[in-house]
Amino acid sequence: MAASSASAAESDAMEDEAPLLADAVTGCLDFKRRVLHSNSGCWKSASFIIGVEMAERFAYYGISSNMITYLTGALGQSTAAAAANVNAWAGTTALMPLLGAFVADSFLGRFWTIIAASLLYILGLGSLSVSAALNPSDSSSPPPIDVFFFFFALYLVAFAVGGHKPCLQAFGADQFDDENARELRSKSSFFNGWIFCLCISTLVGLLVLTYIQENLSWALGFGIPCIVMCLALFVFVLGVGTYRFRVQSPGRNPFVRIARVFARAVRSR
């Protein structure tokens, strides 16, 4: 009797766990509980991430599109020097995602890399705003320290872009389970919505911030993106309870494998 009762209880427990196992997302974790399809990921999480991307593109194109005008005006540089500086900054910005991907895959993970990059973005944009406020627009030859501070802030933004670029879209895609037919269809819609929102935020940044910078104030034109990024980071953190974090298998990091190849080559010389 006792044995049959124990067997029946065990069978009931397994039946109770079966729906949870069916609802579980394989290869994912979160901060507090088992990752289930019903309480994590999908659009509820992806919306927070899309919001950060929109803020980032709004900020980036809002400052980069009018940079030559600021350099030739407020900083008193020649057109050739301004173009060279903008190209150097744009090239550095394009290379930084390699560093950001390495940091995310080897050390911090996508979520914490996004957090760190957002904080760096806010610091850079805030410094740009302070630099513009301290440097009057009618100054033909600003002090070298002001110029250095401006470019230091500008390259902080470049490093921040390097953290966002390789992580945001990938982290958004992590919120959809490829083994679930409904979420797989939603994942395709996610990429379409991502591009649409990116284009909208870019257009708004180009139109609104360029007008503010040229007609109102450069400090305000740099400060608004900083405020927007602060709000975006706050919204991103609000969604932390819904995010899915992909579990990376040990030894699958491509950067680590490449580093090991070079290390072995050096040792075998």
Short mmCIF file of C-alpha atoms in Angstrom, two decimals:
data_model
loop_
_atom_site.label_atom_id
_atom_site.label_comp_id
_atom_site.label_asym_id
_atom_site.label_seq_id
_atom_site.Cartn_x
_atom_site.Cartn_y
_atom_site.Cartn_z
CA MET A 1 0.00 0.00 0.00
CA ALA A 2 2.74 2.44 0.99
CA ALA A 3 4.76 1.61 -2.13
CA SER A 4 1.77 2.12 -4.41
CA SER A 5 0.94 5.43 -2.72
CA ALA A 6 4.52 6.67 -3.18
CA SER A 7 4.47 5.60 -6.82
CA ALA A 8 1.18 7.42 -7.39
CA ALA A 9 2.52 10.57 -5.74
CA GLU A 10 5.65 10.47 -7.89
CA SER A 11 3.53 10.01 -11.00
CA ASP A 12 1.36 13.00 -10.06
CA ALA A 13 4.48 15.13 -9.48
CA MET A 14 5.85 14.20 -12.89
CA GLU A 15 2.53 15.11 -14.51
CA ASP A 16 2.57 18.48 -12.73
CA GLU A 17 6.10 19.19 -14.00
CA ALA A 18 5.35 18.14 -17.58
CA PRO A 19 3.68 21.44 -18.59
CA LEU A 20 6.57 23.39 -17.09
CA LEU A 21 9.11 21.33 -19.00
CA ALA A 22 7.15 21.80 -22.22
CA ASP A 23 7.04 25.56 -21.63
CA ALA A 24 10.74 25.82 -20.73
CA VAL A 25 13.18 27.49 -23.12
CA THR A 26 16.26 25.36 -23.72
CA GLY A 27 19.70 26.93 -23.52
CA CYS A 28 18.52 30.06 -21.69
CA LEU A 29 18.66 31.45 -18.17
CA ASP A 30 17.43 34.56 -16.42
CA PHE A 31 18.25 36.22 -13.12
CA LYS A 32 15.62 34.70 -10.84
CA ARG A 33 13.61 31.81 -12.23
CA ARG A 34 13.24 29.05 -14.79
CA VAL A 35 12.95 30.54 -18.27
CA LEU A 36 9.49 29.82 -19.66
CA HIS A 37 7.90 30.86 -22.93
CA SER A 38 4.96 32.28 -21.03
CA ASN A 39 6.85 34.72 -18.80
CA SER A 40 9.98 35.73 -20.70
CA GLY A 41 11.36 36.81 -24.03
CA CYS A 42 9.53 37.40 -27.30
CA TRP A 43 8.09 40.85 -28.01
CA LYS A 44 7.74 41.84 -24.37
CA SER A 45 11.55 41.77 -24.09
CA ALA A 46 12.45 42.75 -27.65
CA SER A 47 10.52 46.03 -27.33
CA PHE A 48 12.87 47.26 -24.60
CA ILE A 49 15.90 46.40 -26.75
CA ILE A 50 14.47 48.10 -29.84
CA GLY A 51 13.98 51.22 -27.73
CA VAL A 52 17.69 51.31 -26.90
CA GLU A 53 18.61 50.89 -30.57
CA MET A 54 16.31 53.75 -31.58
CA ALA A 55 17.86 56.03 -28.97
CA GLU A 56 21.39 55.04 -30.02
CA ARG A 57 20.77 55.71 -33.73
CA PHE A 58 19.00 58.98 -32.89
CA ALA A 59 22.03 60.08 -30.89
CA TYR A 60 24.70 58.86 -33.31
CA TYR A 61 23.29 60.37 -36.49
CA GLY A 62 22.20 63.47 -34.62
CA ILE A 63 25.81 64.33 -33.79
CA SER A 64 27.68 62.78 -36.73
CA SER A 65 25.65 64.31 -39.56
CA ASN A 66 26.52 67.89 -38.57
CA MET A 67 30.01 67.35 -37.18
CA ILE A 68 31.92 69.15 -39.95
CA THR A 69 29.76 72.24 -39.41
CA TYR A 70 30.70 72.29 -35.72
CA LEU A 71 34.40 71.72 -36.38
CA THR A 72 34.64 74.47 -39.00
CA GLY A 73 32.47 76.85 -36.97
CA ALA A 74 32.83 76.56 -33.21
CA LEU A 75 36.30 74.97 -33.28
CA GLY A 76 37.59 77.13 -36.15
CA GLN A 77 39.12 74.29 -38.19
CA SER A 78 39.63 74.37 -41.93
CA THR A 79 37.33 72.28 -44.10
CA ALA A 80 40.18 69.88 -44.93
CA ALA A 81 41.15 69.42 -41.28
CA ALA A 82 37.54 68.97 -40.23
CA ALA A 83 36.94 66.37 -42.94
CA ALA A 84 40.08 64.48 -41.91
CA ASN A 85 39.02 64.47 -38.26
CA VAL A 86 35.50 63.30 -39.07
CA ASN A 87 36.83 60.52 -41.30
CA ALA A 88 39.26 59.37 -38.60
CA TRP A 89 36.47 59.30 -36.04
CA ALA A 90 34.06 57.51 -38.39
CA GLY A 91 36.73 54.92 -39.22
CA THR A 92 37.44 54.32 -35.54
CA THR A 93 33.72 53.97 -34.88
CA ALA A 94 33.44 51.38 -37.66
CA LEU A 95 36.27 49.29 -36.14
CA MET A 96 35.12 49.43 -32.52
CA PRO A 97 32.45 46.69 -32.89
CA LEU A 98 35.31 44.19 -33.23
CA LEU A 99 36.47 45.15 -29.74
CA GLY A 100 32.92 45.19 -28.43
CA ALA A 101 32.24 41.70 -29.78
CA PHE A 102 35.43 40.40 -28.18
CA VAL A 103 34.51 41.88 -24.79
CA ALA A 104 30.95 40.55 -24.99
CA ASP A 105 31.89 37.02 -26.08
CA SER A 106 34.92 36.63 -23.83
CA PHE A 107 34.10 38.52 -20.64
CA LEU A 108 30.89 40.46 -20.01
CA GLY A 109 28.20 38.88 -22.16
CA ARG A 110 25.77 40.83 -24.32
CA PHE A 111 23.60 42.25 -21.55
CA TRP A 112 26.40 43.73 -19.45
CA THR A 113 28.23 44.98 -22.55
CA ILE A 114 25.09 46.89 -23.53
CA ILE A 115 24.87 48.37 -20.02
CA ALA A 116 28.54 49.41 -20.06
CA ALA A 117 28.29 50.85 -23.58
CA SER A 118 25.17 52.82 -22.65
CA LEU A 119 26.91 54.35 -19.65
CA LEU A 120 29.89 55.22 -21.84
CA TYR A 121 27.52 56.73 -24.41
CA ILE A 122 25.90 58.91 -21.75
CA LEU A 123 29.31 60.03 -20.48
CA GLY A 124 30.48 60.88 -24.00
CA LEU A 125 27.33 62.77 -24.98
CA GLY A 126 27.27 64.63 -21.68
CA SER A 127 30.90 65.64 -22.17
CA LEU A 128 30.13 66.83 -25.71
CA SER A 129 27.34 68.99 -24.35
CA VAL A 130 29.59 70.47 -21.65
CA SER A 131 32.33 71.10 -24.22
CA ALA A 132 29.92 72.93 -26.50
CA ALA A 133 28.54 74.98 -23.60
CA LEU A 134 32.04 76.05 -22.49
CA ASN A 135 33.12 76.95 -26.02
CA PRO A 136 31.22 79.93 -27.49
CA SER A 137 30.16 79.46 -31.10
CA ASP A 138 31.77 82.75 -32.18
CA SER A 139 35.21 81.70 -30.92
CA SER A 140 37.59 81.40 -33.88
CA SER A 141 40.45 79.84 -31.91
CA PRO A 142 39.35 77.89 -28.81
CA PRO A 143 41.99 76.85 -26.24
CA PRO A 144 43.74 73.54 -27.01
CA ILE A 145 42.37 72.01 -23.82
CA ASP A 146 38.81 72.63 -25.06
CA VAL A 147 39.61 70.96 -28.38
CA PHE A 148 41.18 67.99 -26.60
CA PHE A 149 38.16 67.63 -24.30
CA PHE A 150 35.81 67.70 -27.27
CA PHE A 151 37.65 64.97 -29.17
CA PHE A 152 38.03 62.90 -26.01
CA ALA A 153 34.24 62.99 -25.60
CA LEU A 154 33.75 62.21 -29.29
CA TYR A 155 35.92 59.09 -29.10
CA LEU A 156 34.08 57.96 -25.97
CA VAL A 157 31.01 57.84 -28.20
CA ALA A 158 32.98 55.78 -30.74
CA PHE A 159 33.85 53.21 -28.07
CA ALA A 160 30.22 53.16 -26.92
CA VAL A 161 29.00 52.45 -30.45
CA GLY A 162 31.44 49.54 -30.51
CA GLY A 163 29.68 48.02 -27.53
CA HIS A 164 26.16 48.50 -28.87
CA LYS A 165 26.61 47.41 -32.48
CA PRO A 166 27.50 43.72 -32.03
CA CYS A 167 25.24 43.15 -29.02
CA LEU A 168 21.89 44.91 -29.31
CA GLN A 169 20.43 43.13 -32.32
CA ALA A 170 21.91 39.78 -31.28
CA PHE A 171 20.49 40.16 -27.77
CA GLY A 172 17.11 41.01 -29.29
CA ALA A 173 17.24 37.86 -31.42
CA ASP A 174 18.07 35.84 -28.28
CA GLN A 175 14.59 36.63 -26.98
CA PHE A 176 13.01 34.36 -29.60
CA ASP A 177 13.24 30.56 -29.40
CA ASP A 178 14.13 28.97 -32.75
CA GLU A 179 12.64 25.68 -31.57
CA ASN A 180 9.21 27.24 -31.07
CA ALA A 181 7.26 27.68 -34.32
CA ARG A 182 5.31 30.73 -33.13
CA GLU A 183 8.40 32.51 -31.82
CA LEU A 184 10.37 31.63 -34.95
CA ARG A 185 7.77 33.48 -37.05
CA SER A 186 7.90 36.40 -34.62
CA LYS A 187 11.68 36.48 -34.97
CA SER A 188 11.36 37.27 -38.69
CA SER A 189 8.98 40.11 -37.85
CA PHE A 190 11.43 41.32 -35.22
CA PHE A 191 14.15 41.97 -37.81
CA ASN A 192 11.69 43.82 -40.05
CA GLY A 193 10.52 45.95 -37.14
CA TRP A 194 14.13 46.54 -36.10
CA ILE A 195 15.06 48.05 -39.47
CA PHE A 196 11.87 50.12 -39.62
CA CYS A 197 12.41 51.61 -36.14
CA LEU A 198 16.09 52.21 -36.91
CA CYS A 199 15.21 54.21 -40.03
CA ILE A 200 12.57 56.25 -38.19
CA SER A 201 14.92 57.18 -35.35
CA THR A 202 17.70 58.05 -37.81
CA LEU A 203 15.39 60.33 -39.79
CA VAL A 204 14.16 62.09 -36.65
CA GLY A 205 17.72 62.57 -35.42
CA LEU A 206 18.85 64.03 -38.73
CA LEU A 207 15.95 66.46 -38.97
CA VAL A 208 15.39 67.54 -35.38
CA LEU A 209 18.91 67.66 -33.96
CA THR A 210 20.44 69.30 -37.02
CA TYR A 211 17.87 72.09 -36.79
CA ILE A 212 18.47 72.56 -33.05
CA GLN A 213 22.25 72.62 -33.45
CA GLU A 214 22.23 75.21 -36.22
CA ASN A 215 19.40 77.44 -35.03
CA LEU A 216 19.27 77.13 -31.24
CA SER A 217 22.34 75.79 -29.46
CA TRP A 218 25.08 73.23 -30.00
CA ALA A 219 25.04 72.40 -26.30
CA LEU A 220 21.32 71.65 -26.52
CA GLY A 221 21.84 69.70 -29.74
CA PHE A 222 24.37 67.46 -27.97
CA GLY A 223 22.48 67.42 -24.67
CA ILE A 224 19.18 66.09 -26.02
CA PRO A 225 20.76 62.83 -27.25
CA CYS A 226 22.34 62.43 -23.81
CA ILE A 227 18.94 62.73 -22.14
CA VAL A 228 17.42 60.30 -24.64
CA MET A 229 20.16 57.74 -23.93
CA CYS A 230 19.57 58.10 -20.18
CA LEU A 231 15.88 57.35 -20.69
CA ALA A 232 16.72 54.43 -22.99
CA LEU A 233 19.04 52.88 -20.41
CA PHE A 234 16.35 53.25 -17.74
CA VAL A 235 13.78 51.53 -19.99
CA PHE A 236 16.26 48.78 -20.86
CA VAL A 237 16.87 48.02 -17.18
CA LEU A 238 13.10 47.90 -16.56
CA GLY A 239 12.88 44.85 -18.80
CA VAL A 240 15.59 42.87 -17.01
CA GLY A 241 13.08 40.48 -15.43
CA THR A 242 11.84 39.34 -18.84
CA TYR A 243 15.12 38.87 -20.72
CA ARG A 244 16.50 35.52 -21.83
CA PHE A 245 20.24 35.01 -21.54
CA ARG A 246 21.72 32.42 -23.86
CA VAL A 247 24.03 29.94 -22.18
CA GLN A 248 27.32 29.76 -24.06
CA SER A 249 29.00 26.37 -24.11
CA PRO A 250 32.57 26.37 -22.72
CA GLY A 251 35.24 26.41 -25.38
CA ARG A 252 32.99 27.75 -28.15
CA ASN A 253 34.26 31.32 -28.03
CA PRO A 254 35.89 31.97 -31.44
CA PHE A 255 38.11 34.76 -30.12
CA VAL A 256 39.55 32.51 -27.44
CA ARG A 257 40.26 29.79 -30.01
CA ILE A 258 42.01 32.29 -32.30
CA ALA A 259 44.11 33.56 -29.38
CA ARG A 260 45.08 30.00 -28.50
CA VAL A 261 46.22 29.36 -32.08
CA PHE A 262 48.49 32.40 -31.99
CA ALA A 263 49.78 31.46 -28.53
CA ARG A 264 50.67 27.95 -29.69
CA ALA A 265 52.35 29.34 -32.79
CA VAL A 266 54.51 31.63 -30.65
CA ARG A 267 55.44 28.82 -28.24
CA SER A 268 56.38 26.45 -31.07
CA ARG A 269 58.87 28.86 -32.66
#
